[in-house]
Each structure stands twice: as C-alpha cells, then as structure tokens.
XYZ file of N, CA and C in Angstrom:
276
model
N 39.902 -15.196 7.350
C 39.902 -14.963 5.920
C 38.739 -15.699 5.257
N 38.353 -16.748 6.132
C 37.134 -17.518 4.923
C 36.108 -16.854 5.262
N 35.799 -16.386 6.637
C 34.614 -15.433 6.438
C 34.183 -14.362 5.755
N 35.644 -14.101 5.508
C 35.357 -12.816 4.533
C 34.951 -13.163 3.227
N 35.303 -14.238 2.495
C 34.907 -15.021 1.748
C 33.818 -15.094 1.435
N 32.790 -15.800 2.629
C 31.614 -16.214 2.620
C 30.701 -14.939 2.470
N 31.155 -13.847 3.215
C 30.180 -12.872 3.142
C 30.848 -11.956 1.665
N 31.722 -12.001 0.996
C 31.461 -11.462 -0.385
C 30.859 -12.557 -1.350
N 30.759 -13.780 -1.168
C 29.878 -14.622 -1.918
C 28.603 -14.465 -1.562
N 27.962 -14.215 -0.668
C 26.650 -14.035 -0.119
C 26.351 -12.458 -0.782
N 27.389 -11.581 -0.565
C 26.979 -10.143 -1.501
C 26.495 -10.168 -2.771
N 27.408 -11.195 -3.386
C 27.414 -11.364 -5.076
C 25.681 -12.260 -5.236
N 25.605 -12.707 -4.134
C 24.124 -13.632 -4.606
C 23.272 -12.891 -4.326
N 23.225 -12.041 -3.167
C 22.547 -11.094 -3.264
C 22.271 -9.873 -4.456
N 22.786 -9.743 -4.762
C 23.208 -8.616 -5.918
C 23.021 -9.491 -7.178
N 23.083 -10.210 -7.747
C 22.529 -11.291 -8.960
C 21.104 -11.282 -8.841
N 20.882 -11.889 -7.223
C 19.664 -11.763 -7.222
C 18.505 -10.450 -7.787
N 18.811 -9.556 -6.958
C 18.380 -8.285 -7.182
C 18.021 -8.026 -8.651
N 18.964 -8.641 -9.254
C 18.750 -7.790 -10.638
C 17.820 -8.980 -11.818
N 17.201 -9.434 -11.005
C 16.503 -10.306 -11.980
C 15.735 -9.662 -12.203
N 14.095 -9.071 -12.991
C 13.049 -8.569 -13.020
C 11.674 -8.918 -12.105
N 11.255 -8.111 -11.453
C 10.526 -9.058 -10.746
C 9.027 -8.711 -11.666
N 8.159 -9.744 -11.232
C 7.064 -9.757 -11.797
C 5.982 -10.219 -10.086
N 5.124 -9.257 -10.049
C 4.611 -9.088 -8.479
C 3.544 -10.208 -9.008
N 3.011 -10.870 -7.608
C 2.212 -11.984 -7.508
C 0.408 -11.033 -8.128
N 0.108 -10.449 -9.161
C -1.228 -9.879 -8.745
C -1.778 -11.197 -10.009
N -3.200 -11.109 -10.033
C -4.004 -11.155 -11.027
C -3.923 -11.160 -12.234
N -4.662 -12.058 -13.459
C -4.359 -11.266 -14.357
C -3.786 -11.793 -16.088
N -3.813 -11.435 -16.698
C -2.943 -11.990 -17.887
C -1.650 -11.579 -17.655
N -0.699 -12.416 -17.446
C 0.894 -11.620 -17.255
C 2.020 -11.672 -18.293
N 1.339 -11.880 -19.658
C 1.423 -12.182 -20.721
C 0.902 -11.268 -22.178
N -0.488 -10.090 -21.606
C -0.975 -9.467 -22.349
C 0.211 -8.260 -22.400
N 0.107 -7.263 -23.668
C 0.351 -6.401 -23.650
C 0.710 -5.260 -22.680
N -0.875 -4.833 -22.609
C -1.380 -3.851 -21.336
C -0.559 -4.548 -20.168
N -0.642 -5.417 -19.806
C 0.515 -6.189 -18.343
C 1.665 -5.836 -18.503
N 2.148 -5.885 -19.499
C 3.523 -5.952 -19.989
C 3.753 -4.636 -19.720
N 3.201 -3.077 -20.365
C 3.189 -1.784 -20.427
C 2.611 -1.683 -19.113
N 2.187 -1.942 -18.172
C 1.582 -1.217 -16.680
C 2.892 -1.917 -15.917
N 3.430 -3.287 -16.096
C 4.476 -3.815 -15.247
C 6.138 -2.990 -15.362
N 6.705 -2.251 -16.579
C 7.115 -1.953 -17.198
C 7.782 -0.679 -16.603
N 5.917 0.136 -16.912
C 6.266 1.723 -16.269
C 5.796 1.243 -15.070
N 5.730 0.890 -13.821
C 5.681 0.911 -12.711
C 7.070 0.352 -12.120
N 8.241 -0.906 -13.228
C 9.242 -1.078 -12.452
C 10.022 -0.030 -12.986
N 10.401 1.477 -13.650
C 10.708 2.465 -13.733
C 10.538 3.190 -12.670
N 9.151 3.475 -12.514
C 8.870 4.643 -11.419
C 9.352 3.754 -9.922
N 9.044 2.784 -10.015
C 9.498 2.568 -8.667
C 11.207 2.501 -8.266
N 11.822 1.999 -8.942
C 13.287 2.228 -9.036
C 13.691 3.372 -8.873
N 13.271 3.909 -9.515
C 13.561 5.893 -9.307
C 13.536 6.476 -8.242
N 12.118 6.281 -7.289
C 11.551 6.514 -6.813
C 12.264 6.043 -5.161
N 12.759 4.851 -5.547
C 13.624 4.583 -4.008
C 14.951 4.994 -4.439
N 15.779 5.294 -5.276
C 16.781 5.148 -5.677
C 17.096 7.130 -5.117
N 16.174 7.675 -5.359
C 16.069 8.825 -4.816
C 15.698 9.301 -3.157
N 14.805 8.623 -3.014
C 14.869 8.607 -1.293
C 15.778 7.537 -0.580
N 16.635 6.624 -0.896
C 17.775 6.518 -0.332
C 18.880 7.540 -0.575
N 18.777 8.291 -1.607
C 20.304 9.134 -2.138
C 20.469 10.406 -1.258
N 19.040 10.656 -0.313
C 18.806 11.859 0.711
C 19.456 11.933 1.872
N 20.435 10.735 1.900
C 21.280 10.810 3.289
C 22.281 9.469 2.838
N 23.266 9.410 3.626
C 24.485 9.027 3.499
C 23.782 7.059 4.026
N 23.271 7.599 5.361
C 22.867 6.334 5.953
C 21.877 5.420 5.123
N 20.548 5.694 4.644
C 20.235 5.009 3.380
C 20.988 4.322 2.530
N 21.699 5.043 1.764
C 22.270 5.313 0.930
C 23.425 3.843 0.649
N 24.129 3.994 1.559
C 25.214 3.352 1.984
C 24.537 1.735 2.285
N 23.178 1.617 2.640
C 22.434 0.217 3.085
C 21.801 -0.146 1.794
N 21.705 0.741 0.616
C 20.688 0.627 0.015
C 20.718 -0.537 -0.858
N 21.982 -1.527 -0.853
C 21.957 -2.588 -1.619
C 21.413 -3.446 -1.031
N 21.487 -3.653 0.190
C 20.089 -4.383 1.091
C 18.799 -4.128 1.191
N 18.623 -3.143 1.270
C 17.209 -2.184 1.584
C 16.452 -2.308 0.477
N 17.378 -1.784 -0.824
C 16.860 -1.030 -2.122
C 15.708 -2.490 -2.649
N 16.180 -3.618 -2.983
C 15.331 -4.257 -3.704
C 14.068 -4.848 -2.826
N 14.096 -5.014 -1.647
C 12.907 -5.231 -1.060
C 11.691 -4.133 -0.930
N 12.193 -2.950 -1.526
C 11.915 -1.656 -1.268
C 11.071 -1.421 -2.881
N 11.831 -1.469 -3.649
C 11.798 -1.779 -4.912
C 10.579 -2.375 -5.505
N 10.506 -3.978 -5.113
C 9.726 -4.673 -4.960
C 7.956 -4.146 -4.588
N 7.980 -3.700 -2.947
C 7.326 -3.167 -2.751
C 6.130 -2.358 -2.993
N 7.091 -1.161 -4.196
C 6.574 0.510 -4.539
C 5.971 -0.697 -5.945
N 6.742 -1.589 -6.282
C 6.274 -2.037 -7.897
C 4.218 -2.683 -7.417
N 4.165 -3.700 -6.447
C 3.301 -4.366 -5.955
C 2.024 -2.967 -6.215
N 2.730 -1.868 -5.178
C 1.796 -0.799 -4.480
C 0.953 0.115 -5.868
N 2.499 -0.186 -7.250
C 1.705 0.647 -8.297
C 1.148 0.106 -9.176
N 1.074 -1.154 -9.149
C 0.158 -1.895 -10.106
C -1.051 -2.508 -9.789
N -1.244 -2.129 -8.231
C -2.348 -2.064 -7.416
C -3.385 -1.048 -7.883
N -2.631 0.170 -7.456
C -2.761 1.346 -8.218
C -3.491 1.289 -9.418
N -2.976 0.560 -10.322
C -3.514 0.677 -12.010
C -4.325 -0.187 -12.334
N -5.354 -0.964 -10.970
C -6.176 -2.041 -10.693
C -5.844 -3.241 -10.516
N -4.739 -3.593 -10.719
C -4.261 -4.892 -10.431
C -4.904 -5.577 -8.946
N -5.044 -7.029 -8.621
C -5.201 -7.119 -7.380
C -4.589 -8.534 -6.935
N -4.253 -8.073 -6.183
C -2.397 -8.814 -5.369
C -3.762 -10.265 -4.808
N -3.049 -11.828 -5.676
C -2.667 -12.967 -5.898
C -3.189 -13.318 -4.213
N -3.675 -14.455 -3.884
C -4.033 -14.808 -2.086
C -2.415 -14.888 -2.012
N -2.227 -14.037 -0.585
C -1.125 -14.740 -0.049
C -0.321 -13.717 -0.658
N 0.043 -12.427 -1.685
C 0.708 -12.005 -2.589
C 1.534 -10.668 -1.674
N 2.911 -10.965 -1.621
C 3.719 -10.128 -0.518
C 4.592 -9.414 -1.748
C-alpha cells in the first residue's frame, strides 16, 4: 500500500510540474514584447501539435502524461528557433 502511495505522489509532482510555463533556454530579451508574442504562439502551436499526434493511437495517448511535456518542451525550443531565436550554450 505505501508504494502505491509513493507512486501517486510522484504522479501529482509530475503533473504540477508539467504545468508550469516553460520559458526555453534561447537568447535574447525574455522580457520584450516581441519575446513574449513569439514565446506565446509557439507554446500554443506546440501543445496542439503533440496533443494531436499522441491522440492518433491509444498507445501514445495513454503515456502521454509522461511523454507529452518533454515533447512539448521540445516542439516549443524547435519553434522559436524557427522565429530566429538561438538556443543559450548548453540549451536542451
């Protein structure tokens, strides 16, 4: 019984976690406007964007509270790259 415990407390931190906003390691004023509006619509499209290619099968789908925010993360880095940004030494 306490394991079960431990691993729905470890869910819940996981899942708190997740939902903080992330702000990707790039370059930059992260404070201007324009940052604010390119960081913004890119953590939109990217949310969407996995939230839909996990929903294409059961198996995704079903992992995606693990998967989804590292995933998440990711597509955000890849589109603000995209919109010239350039990823911080060291910036994962």
């Amino acid at each position: 019984m306490r394991s079960f415990g431990v691993l729905v407390s470890a869910g819940v931190l996981l899942g708190v976690g997740a939902c903080s906003p992330y702000d990707p390691p790039v370059q930059g004023d992260h404070a201007s406007d324009k940052y604010k509006t390119d960081l913004e619509a890119c953590r939109k499209s990217s949310s969407h964007a996995v939230y839909l290619r996990n929903a294409r099968a059961p198996g995704p789908w079903i992992i995606s509270p693990i998967t989804g925010p590292p995933a998440v993360r990711a597509a955000i880095r890849t589109c603000m790259t995209g919109k010239g940004y350039v990823l911080a030494e060291g910036g994962k």
